[in-house]
Coordinates of N, CA and C and ligand atoms in Angstrom, one line a residue:
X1259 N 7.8 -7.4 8.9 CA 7.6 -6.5 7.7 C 6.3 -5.7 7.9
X1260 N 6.3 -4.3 6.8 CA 4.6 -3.6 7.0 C 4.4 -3.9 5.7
X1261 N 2.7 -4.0 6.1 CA 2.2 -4.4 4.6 C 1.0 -3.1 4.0
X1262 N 0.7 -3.4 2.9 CA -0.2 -1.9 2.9 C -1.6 -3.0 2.5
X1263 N -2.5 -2.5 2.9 CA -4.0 -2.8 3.2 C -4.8 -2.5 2.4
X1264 N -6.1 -3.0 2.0 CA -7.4 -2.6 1.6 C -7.3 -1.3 1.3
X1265 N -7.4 -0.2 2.5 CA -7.6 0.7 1.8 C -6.8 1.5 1.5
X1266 N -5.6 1.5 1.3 CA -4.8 2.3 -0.2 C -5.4 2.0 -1.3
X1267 N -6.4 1.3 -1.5 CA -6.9 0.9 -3.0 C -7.7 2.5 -3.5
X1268 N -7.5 3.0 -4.3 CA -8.0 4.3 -4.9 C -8.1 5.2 -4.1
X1269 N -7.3 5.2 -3.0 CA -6.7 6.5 -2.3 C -5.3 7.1 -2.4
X1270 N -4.4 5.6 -2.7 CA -2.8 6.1 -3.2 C -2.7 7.4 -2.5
X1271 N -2.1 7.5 -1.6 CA -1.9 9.0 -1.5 C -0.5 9.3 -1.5
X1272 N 0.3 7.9 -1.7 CA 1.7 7.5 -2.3 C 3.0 8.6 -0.9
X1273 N 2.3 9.1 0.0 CA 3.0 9.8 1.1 C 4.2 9.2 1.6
X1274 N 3.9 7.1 2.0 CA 4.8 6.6 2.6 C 5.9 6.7 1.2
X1275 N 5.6 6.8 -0.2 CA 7.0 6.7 -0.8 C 8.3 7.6 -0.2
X1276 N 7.8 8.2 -0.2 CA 8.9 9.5 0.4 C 9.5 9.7 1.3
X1277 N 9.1 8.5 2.3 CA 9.6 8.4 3.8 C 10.5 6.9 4.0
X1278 N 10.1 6.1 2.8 CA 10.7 5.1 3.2 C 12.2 5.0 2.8
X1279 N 12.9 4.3 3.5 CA 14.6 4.4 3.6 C 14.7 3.5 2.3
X1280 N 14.5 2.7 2.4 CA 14.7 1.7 1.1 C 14.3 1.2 -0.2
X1281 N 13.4 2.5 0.2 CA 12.3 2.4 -1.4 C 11.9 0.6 -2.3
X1282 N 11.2 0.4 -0.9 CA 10.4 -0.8 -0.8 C 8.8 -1.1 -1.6
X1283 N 8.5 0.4 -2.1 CA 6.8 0.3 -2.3 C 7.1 -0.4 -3.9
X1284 N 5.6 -0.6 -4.7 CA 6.0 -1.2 -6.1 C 4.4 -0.8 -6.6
X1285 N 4.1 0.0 -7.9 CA 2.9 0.7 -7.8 C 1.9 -0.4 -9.1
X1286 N 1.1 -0.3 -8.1 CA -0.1 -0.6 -9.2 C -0.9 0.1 -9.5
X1287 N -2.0 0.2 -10.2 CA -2.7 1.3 -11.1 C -3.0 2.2 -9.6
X1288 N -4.3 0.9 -8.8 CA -4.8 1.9 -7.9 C -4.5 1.5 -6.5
X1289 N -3.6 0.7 -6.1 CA -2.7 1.0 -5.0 C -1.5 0.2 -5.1
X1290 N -0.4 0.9 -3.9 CA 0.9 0.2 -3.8 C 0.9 -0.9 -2.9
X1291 N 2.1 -1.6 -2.8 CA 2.5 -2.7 -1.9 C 3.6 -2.5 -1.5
X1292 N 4.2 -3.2 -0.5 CA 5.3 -3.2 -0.2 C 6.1 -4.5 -0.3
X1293 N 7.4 -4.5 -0.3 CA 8.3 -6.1 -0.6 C 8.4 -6.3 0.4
X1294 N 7.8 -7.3 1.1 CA 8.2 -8.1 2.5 C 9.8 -7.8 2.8
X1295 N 10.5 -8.7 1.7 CA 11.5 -9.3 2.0 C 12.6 -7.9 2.1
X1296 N 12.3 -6.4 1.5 CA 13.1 -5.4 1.2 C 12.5 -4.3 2.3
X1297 N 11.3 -4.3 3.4 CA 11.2 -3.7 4.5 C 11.7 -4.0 5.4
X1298 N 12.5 -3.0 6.1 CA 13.4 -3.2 6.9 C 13.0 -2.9 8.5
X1299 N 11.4 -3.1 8.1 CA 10.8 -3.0 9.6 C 10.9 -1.2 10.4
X1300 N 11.1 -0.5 9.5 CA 11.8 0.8 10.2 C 10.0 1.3 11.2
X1301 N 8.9 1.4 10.4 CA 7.6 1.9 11.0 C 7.4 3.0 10.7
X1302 N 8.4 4.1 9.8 CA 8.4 5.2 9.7 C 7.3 5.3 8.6
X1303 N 6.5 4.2 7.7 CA 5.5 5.0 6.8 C 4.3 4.9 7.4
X1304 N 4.2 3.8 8.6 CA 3.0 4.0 8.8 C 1.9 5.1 9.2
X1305 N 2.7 5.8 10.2 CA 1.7 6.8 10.4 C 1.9 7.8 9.3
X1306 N 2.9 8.1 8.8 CA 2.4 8.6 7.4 C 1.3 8.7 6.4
X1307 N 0.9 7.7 6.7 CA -0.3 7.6 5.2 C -1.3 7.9 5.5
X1308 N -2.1 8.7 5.3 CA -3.6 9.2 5.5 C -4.6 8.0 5.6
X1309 N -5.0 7.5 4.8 CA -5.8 6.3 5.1 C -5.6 5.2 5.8
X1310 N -4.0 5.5 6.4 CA -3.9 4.3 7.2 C -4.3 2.8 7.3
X1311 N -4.0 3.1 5.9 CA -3.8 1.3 5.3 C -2.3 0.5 5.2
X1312 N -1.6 1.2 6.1 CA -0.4 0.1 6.3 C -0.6 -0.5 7.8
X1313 N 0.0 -1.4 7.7 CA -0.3 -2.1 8.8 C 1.1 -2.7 9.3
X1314 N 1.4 -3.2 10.3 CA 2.8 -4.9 10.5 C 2.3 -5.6 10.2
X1315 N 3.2 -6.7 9.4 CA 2.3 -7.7 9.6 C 2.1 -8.8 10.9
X1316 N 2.7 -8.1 12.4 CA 2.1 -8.8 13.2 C 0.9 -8.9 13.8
X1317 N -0.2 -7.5 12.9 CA -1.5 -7.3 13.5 C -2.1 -8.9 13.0
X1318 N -3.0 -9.7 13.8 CA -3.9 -10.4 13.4 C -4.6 -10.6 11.8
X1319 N -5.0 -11.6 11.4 CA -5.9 -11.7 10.1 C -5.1 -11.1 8.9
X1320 N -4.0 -10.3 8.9 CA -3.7 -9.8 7.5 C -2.6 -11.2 6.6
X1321 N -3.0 -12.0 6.8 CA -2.5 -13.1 6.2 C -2.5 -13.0 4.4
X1322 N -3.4 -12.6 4.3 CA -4.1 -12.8 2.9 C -3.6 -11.2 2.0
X1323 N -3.2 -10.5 3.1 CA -2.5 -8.8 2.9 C -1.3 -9.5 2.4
X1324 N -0.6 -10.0 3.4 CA 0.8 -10.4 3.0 C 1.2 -11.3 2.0
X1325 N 0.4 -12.1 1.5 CA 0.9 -12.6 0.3 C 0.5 -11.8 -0.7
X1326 N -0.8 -11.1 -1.1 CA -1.0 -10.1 -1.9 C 0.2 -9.3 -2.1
X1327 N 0.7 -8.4 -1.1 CA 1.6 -7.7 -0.9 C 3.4 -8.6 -1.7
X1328 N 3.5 -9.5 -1.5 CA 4.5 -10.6 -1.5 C 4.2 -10.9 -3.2
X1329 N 3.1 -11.3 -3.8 CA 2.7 -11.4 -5.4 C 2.8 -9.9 -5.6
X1330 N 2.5 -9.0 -5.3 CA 2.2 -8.1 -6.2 C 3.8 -7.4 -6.5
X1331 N 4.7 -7.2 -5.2 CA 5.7 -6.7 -5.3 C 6.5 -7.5 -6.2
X1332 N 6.3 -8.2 -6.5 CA 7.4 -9.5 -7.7 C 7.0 -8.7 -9.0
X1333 N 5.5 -8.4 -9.2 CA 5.4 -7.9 -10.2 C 5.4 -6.4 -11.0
X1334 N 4.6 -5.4 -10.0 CA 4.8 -4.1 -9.7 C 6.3 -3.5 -10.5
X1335 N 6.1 -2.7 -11.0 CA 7.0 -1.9 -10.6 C 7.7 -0.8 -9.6
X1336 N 8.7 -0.8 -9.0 CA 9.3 0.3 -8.1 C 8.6 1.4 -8.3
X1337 N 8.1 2.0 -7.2 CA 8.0 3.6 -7.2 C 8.9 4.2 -6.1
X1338 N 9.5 5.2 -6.6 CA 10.4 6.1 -5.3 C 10.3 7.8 -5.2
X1339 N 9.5 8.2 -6.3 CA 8.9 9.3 -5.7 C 7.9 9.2 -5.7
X1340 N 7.0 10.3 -5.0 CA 5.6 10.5 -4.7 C 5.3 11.3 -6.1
X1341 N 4.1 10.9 -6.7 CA 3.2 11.5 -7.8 C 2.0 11.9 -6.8
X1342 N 1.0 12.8 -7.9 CA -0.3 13.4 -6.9 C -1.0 12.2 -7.2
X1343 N -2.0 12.3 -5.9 CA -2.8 11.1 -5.1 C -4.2 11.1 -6.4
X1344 N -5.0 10.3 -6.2 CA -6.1 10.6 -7.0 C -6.9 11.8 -6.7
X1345 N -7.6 12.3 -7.6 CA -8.3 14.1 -7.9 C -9.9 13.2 -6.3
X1346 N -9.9 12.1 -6.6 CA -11.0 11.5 -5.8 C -10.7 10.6 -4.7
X1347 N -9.5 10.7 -4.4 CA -9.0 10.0 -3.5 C -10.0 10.1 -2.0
X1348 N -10.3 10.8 -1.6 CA -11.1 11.2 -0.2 C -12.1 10.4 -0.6
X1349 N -13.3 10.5 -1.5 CA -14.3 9.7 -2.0 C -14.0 8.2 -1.1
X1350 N -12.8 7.5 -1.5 CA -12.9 6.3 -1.4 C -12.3 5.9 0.0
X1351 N -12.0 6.7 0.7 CA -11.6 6.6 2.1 C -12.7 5.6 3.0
X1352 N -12.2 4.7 3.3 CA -12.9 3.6 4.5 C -14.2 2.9 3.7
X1353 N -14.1 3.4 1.9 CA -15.2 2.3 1.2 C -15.4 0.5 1.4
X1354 N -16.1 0.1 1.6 CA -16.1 -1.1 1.6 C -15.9 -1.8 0.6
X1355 N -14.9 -3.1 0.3 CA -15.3 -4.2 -0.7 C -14.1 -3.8 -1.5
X1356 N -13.1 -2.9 -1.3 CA -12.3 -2.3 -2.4 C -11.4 -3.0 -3.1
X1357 N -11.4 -4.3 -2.2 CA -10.4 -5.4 -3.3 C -11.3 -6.1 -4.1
X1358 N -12.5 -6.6 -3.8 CA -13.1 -7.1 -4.8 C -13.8 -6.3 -5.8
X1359 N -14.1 -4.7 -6.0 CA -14.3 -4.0 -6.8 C -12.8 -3.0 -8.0
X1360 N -12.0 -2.9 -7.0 CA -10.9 -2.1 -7.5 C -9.9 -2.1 -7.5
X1361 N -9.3 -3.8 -6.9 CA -8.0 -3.8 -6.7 C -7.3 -3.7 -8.3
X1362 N -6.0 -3.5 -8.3 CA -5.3 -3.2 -9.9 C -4.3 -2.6 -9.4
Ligands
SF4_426 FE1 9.8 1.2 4.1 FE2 10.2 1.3 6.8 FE3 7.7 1.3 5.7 FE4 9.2 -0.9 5.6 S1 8.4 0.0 7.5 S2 8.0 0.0 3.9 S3 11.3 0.0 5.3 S4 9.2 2.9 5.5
F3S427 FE1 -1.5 3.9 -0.1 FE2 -1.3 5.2 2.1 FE3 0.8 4.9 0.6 S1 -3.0 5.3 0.7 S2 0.0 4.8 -1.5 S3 -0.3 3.2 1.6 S4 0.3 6.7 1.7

């Protein structure tokens, strides 16, 4: 499966919605996740996303991504179109610490 990372958090740029075949993402205030179990492995969002916070999860250390990702999509609700990204989205590109200041 891909999982989305750290930094989608208040960058949302919600791009991979658009591209994904199976409309797997599930939105929270200030970033999405994806359902493990409903990614069909395709890779088509990753390079999609500007911040390049999706990942596989067979990169190293994202352990702690994928269950995040795995809780949050149970609860989230579906998104399947793209809405506009945050007015400050750039701002927060490659900020540090953004799950313990802004995850939601
Ligand atoms: Fe959707 Fe494919 Fe990305 Fe999985 S890898 S979330 S199926 S676009
Ligand atoms: Fe987040 Fe990137 Fe999608 S910033 S909303 S994973 S395009």
């Amino acid at each position: 499966t891909y999982i989305v990372t750290d930094n989608c958090i208040k960058c949302k740029y919600m791009d991979c919605v658009e591209v994904c075949p199976v409309d797997c993402f599930y939105e929270g205030e200030n970033m999405l996740v994806i359902h493990p179990d409903e990614c069909i492995d395709c890779g088509v969002c990753e390079p999609e996303c500007p911040a390049e916070a999706i990942k596989p999860d067979t990169e190293p250390g994202l352990e702690s991504w994928l269950k995040l990702n795995t809780e949050y999509a149970a609860q989230w609700p579906n998104i399947t179109t793209k809405k506009d990204a945050p007015a400050d989205a750039k701002e927060f590109d490659g900020v540090e610490g953004k799950l313990e200041k802004y995850f939601s």
